[in-house]
Short mmCIF file of N, CA and C in Angstrom, two decimals:
data_model
loop_
_atom_site.label_atom_id
_atom_site.label_comp_id
_atom_site.label_asym_id
_atom_site.label_seq_id
_atom_site.Cartn_x
_atom_site.Cartn_y
_atom_site.Cartn_z
N UNK A 9 81.53 31.99 -3.00
CA UNK A 9 80.62 31.02 -3.58
C UNK A 9 79.18 31.38 -3.21
N UNK A 10 78.90 31.56 -1.93
CA UNK A 10 77.55 31.87 -1.48
C UNK A 10 77.08 33.24 -1.91
N UNK A 11 77.98 34.21 -1.86
CA UNK A 11 77.60 35.57 -2.23
C UNK A 11 77.23 35.66 -3.70
N UNK A 12 78.02 35.05 -4.57
CA UNK A 12 77.70 35.07 -6.01
C UNK A 12 76.37 34.38 -6.28
N UNK A 13 76.18 33.22 -5.64
CA UNK A 13 74.92 32.49 -5.86
C UNK A 13 73.74 33.29 -5.33
N UNK A 14 73.90 33.93 -4.19
CA UNK A 14 72.80 34.74 -3.63
C UNK A 14 72.51 35.94 -4.52
N UNK A 15 73.55 36.56 -5.06
CA UNK A 15 73.34 37.71 -5.95
C UNK A 15 72.62 37.29 -7.23
N UNK A 16 72.91 36.10 -7.73
CA UNK A 16 72.21 35.60 -8.92
C UNK A 16 70.76 35.26 -8.60
N UNK A 17 70.56 34.61 -7.48
CA UNK A 17 69.22 34.09 -7.14
C UNK A 17 68.28 35.18 -6.61
N UNK A 18 68.78 36.01 -5.72
CA UNK A 18 67.92 37.04 -5.10
C UNK A 18 68.74 38.32 -4.92
N UNK A 19 69.00 39.04 -6.01
CA UNK A 19 69.89 40.19 -5.92
C UNK A 19 69.40 41.28 -4.96
N UNK A 20 68.12 41.60 -4.98
CA UNK A 20 67.62 42.68 -4.11
C UNK A 20 67.78 42.30 -2.63
N UNK A 21 67.41 41.09 -2.28
CA UNK A 21 67.53 40.65 -0.89
C UNK A 21 68.99 40.58 -0.46
N UNK A 22 69.86 40.14 -1.36
CA UNK A 22 71.28 40.04 -1.03
C UNK A 22 71.89 41.42 -0.84
N UNK A 23 71.56 42.35 -1.71
CA UNK A 23 72.09 43.72 -1.55
C UNK A 23 71.57 44.35 -0.27
N UNK A 24 70.30 44.09 0.06
CA UNK A 24 69.76 44.59 1.32
C UNK A 24 70.53 44.00 2.49
N UNK A 25 70.75 42.69 2.45
CA UNK A 25 71.48 42.03 3.53
C UNK A 25 72.90 42.58 3.66
N UNK A 26 73.57 42.75 2.54
CA UNK A 26 74.93 43.30 2.57
C UNK A 26 74.94 44.72 3.11
N UNK A 27 73.99 45.53 2.68
CA UNK A 27 73.96 46.92 3.16
C UNK A 27 73.68 46.97 4.66
N UNK A 28 72.78 46.10 5.14
CA UNK A 28 72.51 46.05 6.58
C UNK A 28 73.75 45.60 7.36
N UNK A 29 74.43 44.58 6.84
CA UNK A 29 75.62 44.08 7.51
C UNK A 29 76.72 45.14 7.56
N UNK A 30 76.99 45.77 6.42
CA UNK A 30 78.05 46.78 6.36
C UNK A 30 77.70 47.99 7.23
N UNK A 31 76.43 48.43 7.17
CA UNK A 31 76.02 49.56 8.01
C UNK A 31 76.18 49.23 9.48
N UNK A 32 75.71 48.05 9.86
CA UNK A 32 75.83 47.63 11.26
C UNK A 32 77.30 47.55 11.66
N UNK A 33 78.12 46.99 10.78
CA UNK A 33 79.53 46.84 11.06
C UNK A 33 80.20 48.21 11.25
N UNK A 34 79.89 49.16 10.37
CA UNK A 34 80.48 50.50 10.49
C UNK A 34 80.03 51.20 11.77
N UNK A 35 78.76 51.10 12.11
CA UNK A 35 78.26 51.74 13.33
C UNK A 35 78.91 51.11 14.56
N UNK A 36 78.96 49.80 14.59
CA UNK A 36 79.53 49.10 15.75
C UNK A 36 81.03 49.39 15.86
N UNK A 37 81.73 49.43 14.74
CA UNK A 37 83.18 49.65 14.80
C UNK A 37 83.52 51.05 15.29
N UNK A 38 82.56 51.97 15.23
CA UNK A 38 82.80 53.33 15.72
C UNK A 38 82.61 53.43 17.24
N UNK A 39 82.06 52.37 17.84
CA UNK A 39 81.83 52.38 19.29
C UNK A 39 83.11 52.04 20.04
N UNK A 40 83.21 52.53 21.26
CA UNK A 40 84.38 52.20 22.08
C UNK A 40 84.30 50.77 22.59
N UNK A 41 83.12 50.20 22.63
CA UNK A 41 82.97 48.81 23.08
C UNK A 41 82.66 47.89 21.89
N UNK A 42 83.29 48.15 20.76
CA UNK A 42 83.04 47.41 19.54
C UNK A 42 83.21 45.91 19.71
N UNK A 43 84.09 45.50 20.60
CA UNK A 43 84.40 44.09 20.77
C UNK A 43 83.32 43.35 21.56
N UNK A 44 82.32 44.07 22.08
CA UNK A 44 81.22 43.43 22.77
C UNK A 44 81.42 43.28 24.26
N UNK A 45 82.38 44.02 24.81
CA UNK A 45 82.62 43.90 26.24
C UNK A 45 83.12 42.52 26.60
N UNK A 46 82.51 41.92 27.57
CA UNK A 46 82.92 40.58 28.00
C UNK A 46 82.13 39.51 27.27
N UNK A 47 81.67 39.83 26.08
CA UNK A 47 80.95 38.85 25.27
C UNK A 47 81.92 38.19 24.30
N UNK A 48 81.59 36.96 23.90
CA UNK A 48 82.42 36.27 22.92
C UNK A 48 82.08 36.77 21.53
N UNK A 49 83.06 37.25 20.83
CA UNK A 49 82.84 37.71 19.47
C UNK A 49 82.14 39.05 19.42
N UNK A 50 81.87 39.51 18.23
CA UNK A 50 81.24 40.82 18.06
C UNK A 50 79.73 40.74 18.28
N UNK A 51 79.32 40.70 19.55
CA UNK A 51 77.90 40.49 19.86
C UNK A 51 77.00 41.56 19.26
N UNK A 52 77.55 42.74 19.01
CA UNK A 52 76.73 43.80 18.43
C UNK A 52 76.37 43.52 16.97
N UNK A 53 77.05 42.55 16.36
CA UNK A 53 76.73 42.19 14.98
C UNK A 53 75.69 41.07 14.90
N UNK A 54 75.26 40.54 16.03
CA UNK A 54 74.30 39.44 16.04
C UNK A 54 73.03 39.75 15.25
N UNK A 55 72.48 40.97 15.33
CA UNK A 55 71.26 41.23 14.54
C UNK A 55 71.45 41.06 13.04
N UNK A 56 72.67 41.09 12.57
CA UNK A 56 72.91 40.94 11.13
C UNK A 56 72.99 39.48 10.69
N UNK A 57 73.08 38.54 11.64
CA UNK A 57 73.25 37.13 11.30
C UNK A 57 72.16 36.58 10.39
N UNK A 58 70.87 36.84 10.67
CA UNK A 58 69.86 36.30 9.77
C UNK A 58 70.03 36.75 8.32
N UNK A 59 70.52 37.95 8.13
CA UNK A 59 70.72 38.45 6.78
C UNK A 59 71.94 37.80 6.11
N UNK A 60 72.95 37.53 6.89
CA UNK A 60 74.15 36.85 6.36
C UNK A 60 73.80 35.43 5.93
N UNK A 61 72.80 34.85 6.56
CA UNK A 61 72.41 33.48 6.24
C UNK A 61 71.89 33.35 4.81
N UNK A 62 71.51 34.45 4.18
CA UNK A 62 71.09 34.39 2.78
C UNK A 62 72.25 33.85 1.93
N UNK A 63 73.44 34.37 2.16
CA UNK A 63 74.61 33.90 1.43
C UNK A 63 74.98 32.47 1.79
N UNK A 64 74.83 32.12 3.07
CA UNK A 64 75.15 30.76 3.51
C UNK A 64 74.18 29.76 2.87
N UNK A 65 72.90 30.11 2.85
CA UNK A 65 71.90 29.23 2.22
C UNK A 65 72.18 29.07 0.73
N UNK A 66 72.57 30.15 0.08
CA UNK A 66 72.89 30.07 -1.35
C UNK A 66 74.13 29.21 -1.58
N UNK A 67 75.10 29.29 -0.68
CA UNK A 67 76.29 28.45 -0.80
C UNK A 67 75.93 26.98 -0.67
N UNK A 68 75.07 26.66 0.27
CA UNK A 68 74.65 25.26 0.43
C UNK A 68 73.88 24.80 -0.80
N UNK A 69 73.06 25.67 -1.33
CA UNK A 69 72.27 25.32 -2.52
C UNK A 69 73.18 25.09 -3.74
N UNK A 70 74.26 25.85 -3.83
CA UNK A 70 75.18 25.72 -4.97
C UNK A 70 76.21 24.60 -4.77
N UNK A 71 76.28 24.08 -3.57
CA UNK A 71 77.31 23.08 -3.23
C UNK A 71 77.30 21.84 -4.12
N UNK A 72 76.15 21.27 -4.47
CA UNK A 72 76.17 20.06 -5.31
C UNK A 72 76.86 20.25 -6.66
N UNK A 73 76.94 21.47 -7.14
CA UNK A 73 77.58 21.73 -8.43
C UNK A 73 79.08 21.97 -8.30
N UNK A 74 79.58 21.95 -7.08
CA UNK A 74 81.01 22.19 -6.84
C UNK A 74 81.78 20.87 -6.89
N UNK A 75 83.10 20.98 -7.02
CA UNK A 75 83.95 19.79 -7.01
C UNK A 75 83.87 19.12 -5.64
N UNK A 76 84.13 17.84 -5.62
CA UNK A 76 84.05 17.07 -4.37
C UNK A 76 84.98 17.65 -3.31
N UNK A 77 86.15 18.09 -3.71
CA UNK A 77 87.10 18.65 -2.73
C UNK A 77 86.56 19.95 -2.12
N UNK A 78 85.87 20.76 -2.91
CA UNK A 78 85.27 22.00 -2.41
C UNK A 78 84.15 21.67 -1.43
N UNK A 79 83.33 20.68 -1.78
CA UNK A 79 82.25 20.27 -0.88
C UNK A 79 82.80 19.77 0.44
N UNK A 80 83.84 18.94 0.38
CA UNK A 80 84.45 18.42 1.62
C UNK A 80 85.02 19.56 2.45
N UNK A 81 85.74 20.46 1.82
CA UNK A 81 86.33 21.60 2.53
C UNK A 81 85.24 22.46 3.18
N UNK A 82 84.15 22.68 2.46
CA UNK A 82 83.04 23.47 2.98
C UNK A 82 82.50 22.83 4.26
N UNK A 83 82.21 21.53 4.20
CA UNK A 83 81.62 20.86 5.35
C UNK A 83 82.62 20.70 6.50
N UNK A 84 83.89 20.55 6.18
CA UNK A 84 84.91 20.52 7.24
C UNK A 84 84.95 21.88 7.94
N UNK A 85 84.88 22.96 7.17
CA UNK A 85 84.87 24.31 7.77
C UNK A 85 83.63 24.52 8.62
N UNK A 86 82.48 24.06 8.15
CA UNK A 86 81.24 24.18 8.95
C UNK A 86 81.37 23.37 10.23
N UNK A 87 81.88 22.14 10.13
CA UNK A 87 82.04 21.29 11.31
C UNK A 87 83.04 21.90 12.29
N UNK A 88 84.15 22.44 11.78
CA UNK A 88 85.14 23.07 12.65
C UNK A 88 84.56 24.30 13.35
N UNK A 89 83.78 25.08 12.60
CA UNK A 89 83.13 26.25 13.20
C UNK A 89 82.15 25.83 14.29
N UNK A 90 81.38 24.78 14.02
CA UNK A 90 80.42 24.28 15.01
C UNK A 90 81.15 23.74 16.24
N UNK A 91 82.25 23.04 16.03
CA UNK A 91 83.02 22.50 17.16
C UNK A 91 83.60 23.63 18.01
N UNK A 92 84.15 24.65 17.37
CA UNK A 92 84.69 25.79 18.11
C UNK A 92 83.59 26.51 18.87
N UNK A 93 82.46 26.72 18.23
CA UNK A 93 81.33 27.37 18.90
C UNK A 93 80.86 26.54 20.08
N UNK A 94 80.80 25.22 19.89
CA UNK A 94 80.41 24.34 20.99
C UNK A 94 81.37 24.43 22.16
N UNK A 95 82.66 24.43 21.86
CA UNK A 95 83.69 24.56 22.90
C UNK A 95 83.53 25.87 23.66
N UNK A 96 83.35 26.96 22.94
CA UNK A 96 83.22 28.26 23.59
C UNK A 96 81.92 28.39 24.38
N UNK A 97 80.90 27.64 23.97
CA UNK A 97 79.61 27.70 24.66
C UNK A 97 79.61 26.92 25.97
N UNK A 98 80.63 26.13 26.22
CA UNK A 98 80.64 25.30 27.42
C UNK A 98 81.29 25.97 28.63
N UNK A 99 81.82 27.14 28.46
CA UNK A 99 82.49 27.83 29.56
C UNK A 99 81.91 29.24 29.69
N UNK A 100 82.22 29.89 30.78
CA UNK A 100 81.71 31.23 31.05
C UNK A 100 82.76 32.29 30.73
N UNK A 101 82.43 33.21 29.84
CA UNK A 101 83.36 34.29 29.51
C UNK A 101 83.58 35.18 30.72
N UNK A 102 82.57 35.29 31.57
CA UNK A 102 82.72 36.12 32.77
C UNK A 102 83.76 35.52 33.72
N UNK A 103 83.72 34.21 33.90
CA UNK A 103 84.72 33.55 34.75
C UNK A 103 86.12 33.72 34.15
N UNK A 104 86.20 33.64 32.81
CA UNK A 104 87.51 33.79 32.18
C UNK A 104 88.05 35.21 32.34
N UNK A 105 87.18 36.21 32.18
CA UNK A 105 87.64 37.59 32.34
C UNK A 105 88.03 37.87 33.79
N UNK A 106 87.33 37.26 34.75
CA UNK A 106 87.73 37.40 36.16
C UNK A 106 89.09 36.74 36.37
N UNK A 107 89.29 35.57 35.76
CA UNK A 107 90.60 34.90 35.87
C UNK A 107 91.70 35.76 35.27
N UNK A 108 91.41 36.40 34.13
CA UNK A 108 92.41 37.30 33.52
C UNK A 108 92.69 38.51 34.42
N UNK A 109 91.65 39.03 35.04
CA UNK A 109 91.82 40.18 35.94
C UNK A 109 92.74 39.82 37.09
N UNK A 110 92.66 38.59 37.57
CA UNK A 110 93.48 38.14 38.71
C UNK A 110 94.82 37.56 38.29
N UNK A 111 95.07 37.42 37.00
CA UNK A 111 96.32 36.84 36.52
C UNK A 111 97.41 37.91 36.54
N UNK A 112 98.54 37.62 37.18
CA UNK A 112 99.62 38.62 37.24
C UNK A 112 100.18 39.02 35.87
N UNK A 113 100.03 38.17 34.87
CA UNK A 113 100.54 38.50 33.54
C UNK A 113 99.77 39.64 32.89
N UNK A 114 98.54 39.89 33.37
CA UNK A 114 97.74 40.96 32.77
C UNK A 114 97.46 42.09 33.76
N UNK A 115 98.25 42.15 34.80
CA UNK A 115 98.04 43.15 35.86
C UNK A 115 97.97 44.56 35.28
N UNK A 116 96.83 45.20 35.47
CA UNK A 116 96.64 46.57 35.01
C UNK A 116 96.37 46.72 33.53
N UNK A 117 96.40 45.62 32.80
CA UNK A 117 96.23 45.68 31.34
C UNK A 117 95.30 44.57 30.85
N UNK A 118 94.21 44.37 31.53
CA UNK A 118 93.33 43.25 31.20
C UNK A 118 92.77 43.34 29.79
N UNK A 119 92.29 44.52 29.39
CA UNK A 119 91.70 44.63 28.05
C UNK A 119 92.75 44.41 26.96
N UNK A 120 93.91 45.02 27.12
CA UNK A 120 94.96 44.82 26.11
C UNK A 120 95.37 43.35 26.06
N UNK A 121 95.50 42.74 27.23
CA UNK A 121 95.89 41.34 27.28
C UNK A 121 94.82 40.47 26.64
N UNK A 122 93.56 40.71 26.98
CA UNK A 122 92.49 39.86 26.45
C UNK A 122 92.34 40.02 24.94
N UNK A 123 92.76 41.15 24.40
CA UNK A 123 92.64 41.37 22.96
C UNK A 123 93.84 40.85 22.17
N UNK A 124 95.04 40.89 22.77
CA UNK A 124 96.24 40.67 21.96
C UNK A 124 97.15 39.54 22.41
N UNK A 125 96.95 38.96 23.57
CA UNK A 125 97.81 37.86 24.02
C UNK A 125 97.16 36.53 23.65
N UNK A 126 97.90 35.66 22.97
CA UNK A 126 97.33 34.40 22.51
C UNK A 126 96.85 33.56 23.68
N UNK A 127 97.58 33.57 24.78
CA UNK A 127 97.20 32.75 25.93
C UNK A 127 95.94 33.26 26.61
N UNK A 128 95.58 34.52 26.36
CA UNK A 128 94.39 35.11 26.98
C UNK A 128 93.14 34.90 26.14
N UNK A 129 93.29 34.31 24.98
CA UNK A 129 92.13 34.03 24.14
C UNK A 129 91.25 32.99 24.82
N UNK A 130 89.93 33.18 24.77
CA UNK A 130 89.05 32.16 25.34
C UNK A 130 89.27 30.78 24.72
N UNK A 131 89.68 30.73 23.47
CA UNK A 131 89.91 29.44 22.82
C UNK A 131 90.97 28.66 23.59
N UNK A 132 92.02 29.33 24.02
CA UNK A 132 93.07 28.67 24.79
C UNK A 132 92.74 28.64 26.28
N UNK A 133 92.28 29.75 26.79
CA UNK A 133 92.10 29.88 28.23
C UNK A 133 90.94 29.11 28.83
N UNK A 134 89.93 28.81 28.04
CA UNK A 134 88.77 28.11 28.59
C UNK A 134 89.11 26.72 29.09
N UNK A 135 90.23 26.17 28.62
CA UNK A 135 90.61 24.82 29.08
C UNK A 135 90.91 24.79 30.58
N UNK A 136 91.20 25.94 31.16
CA UNK A 136 91.48 25.98 32.59
C UNK A 136 90.22 26.13 33.44
N UNK A 137 89.06 26.28 32.79
CA UNK A 137 87.79 26.47 33.51
C UNK A 137 86.96 25.19 33.49
N UNK A 138 86.10 25.07 34.49
CA UNK A 138 85.14 23.98 34.52
C UNK A 138 83.98 24.32 33.58
N UNK A 139 83.37 23.30 32.97
CA UNK A 139 82.20 23.58 32.12
C UNK A 139 81.11 24.28 32.92
N UNK A 140 80.43 25.20 32.26
CA UNK A 140 79.38 25.98 32.90
C UNK A 140 78.21 26.10 31.94
N UNK A 141 77.41 25.03 31.87
CA UNK A 141 76.28 25.02 30.97
C UNK A 141 75.02 24.62 31.72
N UNK A 142 73.90 25.06 31.20
CA UNK A 142 72.62 24.80 31.85
C UNK A 142 72.31 23.31 31.94
N UNK A 143 72.75 22.53 30.96
CA UNK A 143 72.49 21.09 30.98
C UNK A 143 73.14 20.43 32.20
N UNK A 144 74.34 20.87 32.56
CA UNK A 144 74.98 20.32 33.76
C UNK A 144 74.21 20.71 35.01
N UNK A 145 73.68 21.92 35.02
CA UNK A 145 72.83 22.34 36.13
C UNK A 145 71.57 21.48 36.20
N UNK A 146 71.04 21.10 35.03
CA UNK A 146 69.85 20.24 34.99
C UNK A 146 70.16 18.87 35.59
N UNK A 147 71.34 18.35 35.31
CA UNK A 147 71.75 17.07 35.89
C UNK A 147 71.88 17.20 37.41
N UNK A 148 72.49 18.29 37.86
CA UNK A 148 72.63 18.50 39.30
C UNK A 148 71.27 18.63 39.98
N UNK A 149 70.33 19.34 39.32
CA UNK A 149 68.98 19.46 39.87
C UNK A 149 68.28 18.10 39.94
N UNK A 150 68.49 17.28 38.91
CA UNK A 150 67.89 15.94 38.91
C UNK A 150 68.42 15.12 40.08
N UNK A 151 69.71 15.19 40.32
CA UNK A 151 70.31 14.48 41.47
C UNK A 151 69.75 14.97 42.79
N UNK A 152 69.31 16.24 42.81
CA UNK A 152 68.73 16.80 44.03
C UNK A 152 67.22 16.55 44.11
N UNK A 153 66.69 15.80 43.13
CA UNK A 153 65.28 15.45 43.19
C UNK A 153 64.35 16.32 42.37
N UNK A 154 64.89 17.14 41.47
CA UNK A 154 64.07 18.04 40.63
C UNK A 154 64.41 17.80 39.15
N UNK A 155 63.76 16.79 38.53
CA UNK A 155 64.14 16.41 37.15
C UNK A 155 63.50 17.24 36.04
N UNK A 156 62.69 18.23 36.34
CA UNK A 156 61.95 18.96 35.31
C UNK A 156 62.81 19.56 34.21
N UNK A 157 63.88 20.21 34.57
CA UNK A 157 64.74 20.85 33.56
C UNK A 157 65.40 19.80 32.67
N UNK A 158 65.83 18.70 33.24
CA UNK A 158 66.45 17.65 32.45
C UNK A 158 65.43 17.02 31.49
N UNK A 159 64.20 16.87 31.93
CA UNK A 159 63.14 16.35 31.06
C UNK A 159 62.92 17.32 29.90
N UNK A 160 62.92 18.61 30.19
CA UNK A 160 62.76 19.62 29.12
C UNK A 160 63.91 19.52 28.13
N UNK A 161 65.14 19.34 28.61
CA UNK A 161 66.29 19.17 27.72
C UNK A 161 66.12 17.93 26.85
N UNK A 162 65.63 16.84 27.43
CA UNK A 162 65.44 15.61 26.68
C UNK A 162 64.40 15.81 25.57
N UNK A 163 63.32 16.51 25.88
CA UNK A 163 62.27 16.77 24.88
C UNK A 163 62.83 17.61 23.74
N UNK A 164 63.56 18.66 24.08
CA UNK A 164 64.16 19.51 23.05
C UNK A 164 65.14 18.70 22.20
N UNK A 165 65.92 17.84 22.83
CA UNK A 165 66.86 16.98 22.10
C UNK A 165 66.15 16.04 21.14
N UNK A 166 65.05 15.45 21.60
CA UNK A 166 64.28 14.54 20.74
C UNK A 166 63.67 15.28 19.55
N UNK A 167 63.15 16.47 19.80
CA UNK A 167 62.60 17.28 18.70
C UNK A 167 63.71 17.62 17.70
N UNK A 168 64.90 17.97 18.21
CA UNK A 168 66.02 18.27 17.33
C UNK A 168 66.44 17.06 16.50
N UNK A 169 66.48 15.89 17.12
CA UNK A 169 66.83 14.66 16.38
C UNK A 169 65.78 14.35 15.32
N UNK A 170 64.52 14.53 15.65
CA UNK A 170 63.45 14.29 14.67
C UNK A 170 63.59 15.26 13.50
N UNK A 171 63.85 16.52 13.79
CA UNK A 171 64.03 17.52 12.72
C UNK A 171 65.24 17.17 11.86
N UNK A 172 66.33 16.76 12.49
CA UNK A 172 67.52 16.37 11.74
C UNK A 172 67.22 15.17 10.84
N UNK A 173 66.44 14.23 11.35
CA UNK A 173 66.05 13.08 10.55
C UNK A 173 65.23 13.47 9.33
N UNK A 174 64.30 14.41 9.52
CA UNK A 174 63.49 14.87 8.39
C UNK A 174 64.33 15.59 7.35
N UNK A 175 65.27 16.40 7.81
CA UNK A 175 66.16 17.09 6.87
C UNK A 175 67.03 16.09 6.12
N UNK A 176 67.58 15.12 6.85
CA UNK A 176 68.43 14.11 6.21
C UNK A 176 67.63 13.31 5.18
N UNK A 177 66.39 12.95 5.51
CA UNK A 177 65.55 12.20 4.58
C UNK A 177 65.27 13.03 3.32
N UNK A 178 64.96 14.31 3.50
CA UNK A 178 64.69 15.18 2.35
C UNK A 178 65.93 15.31 1.47
N UNK A 179 67.09 15.48 2.09
CA UNK A 179 68.33 15.59 1.32
C UNK A 179 68.65 14.29 0.60
N UNK A 180 68.43 13.17 1.27
CA UNK A 180 68.69 11.87 0.66
C UNK A 180 67.79 11.66 -0.55
N UNK A 181 66.50 11.99 -0.41
CA UNK A 181 65.56 11.84 -1.53
C UNK A 181 65.96 12.75 -2.69
N UNK A 182 66.36 13.96 -2.37
CA UNK A 182 66.78 14.89 -3.43
C UNK A 182 68.01 14.37 -4.14
N UNK A 183 68.90 13.77 -3.40
CA UNK A 183 70.13 13.23 -4.00
C UNK A 183 69.80 12.05 -4.91
N UNK A 184 68.87 11.19 -4.47
CA UNK A 184 68.48 10.03 -5.27
C UNK A 184 67.79 10.42 -6.56
N UNK A 185 66.97 11.46 -6.49
CA UNK A 185 66.23 11.89 -7.68
C UNK A 185 67.02 12.85 -8.54
N UNK A 186 68.13 13.36 -8.01
CA UNK A 186 68.95 14.30 -8.77
C UNK A 186 68.38 15.69 -8.77
N UNK A 187 67.35 15.91 -8.01
CA UNK A 187 66.72 17.24 -7.93
C UNK A 187 67.11 17.96 -6.67
N UNK A 188 66.40 19.04 -6.42
CA UNK A 188 66.64 19.84 -5.23
C UNK A 188 65.75 19.36 -4.10
N UNK A 189 66.22 19.49 -2.87
CA UNK A 189 65.40 19.14 -1.72
C UNK A 189 64.19 20.05 -1.69
N UNK A 190 63.03 19.47 -1.55
CA UNK A 190 61.81 20.28 -1.47
C UNK A 190 61.31 20.79 -2.81
N UNK A 191 61.90 20.32 -3.94
CA UNK A 191 61.50 20.83 -5.24
C UNK A 191 60.08 20.43 -5.61
N UNK A 192 59.56 19.38 -4.97
CA UNK A 192 58.20 18.97 -5.26
C UNK A 192 57.17 19.91 -4.65
N UNK A 193 57.59 20.80 -3.77
CA UNK A 193 56.69 21.73 -3.11
C UNK A 193 56.47 23.00 -3.91
N UNK A 194 57.18 23.18 -4.98
CA UNK A 194 57.10 24.45 -5.72
C UNK A 194 56.00 24.42 -6.73
#
């Protein structure tokens, strides 16, 4: 859906994005550390993400013309992806790989186990770890009498909520008028 819409709307930019993504993918897949080492996901493909967003933006733009079931499925998939990313962001991959190294089930075969055993997947295995995020460290620092980091988190959160409110308002206005969000700016 997004790729077709992007090709119609901005064919040159979309072909450039696709060629960059495929080239990056081929180069990375030829590396012995293609999986990103102890990183979650193919970290070497991260530079291609902004280019992939061209298709994602086109998919969102084309979404109002899709059937209600397609729109619901799209947003459920986005929400599920965000939830999974959030879950994976709350734990340390390094702690998990150390746990796998010390697990007798992967003795001598940590890389093979981490790649192919379902129980060794961070999605499953992270449940055995304590959360390890900077925000929790900010709370601990505040309890120790140093609230600066927590205040910074609060400011960033407020800015994010304000931005979300502006986006929601623009989308709501576009929906009421039957036009595109931001179409009055063109």
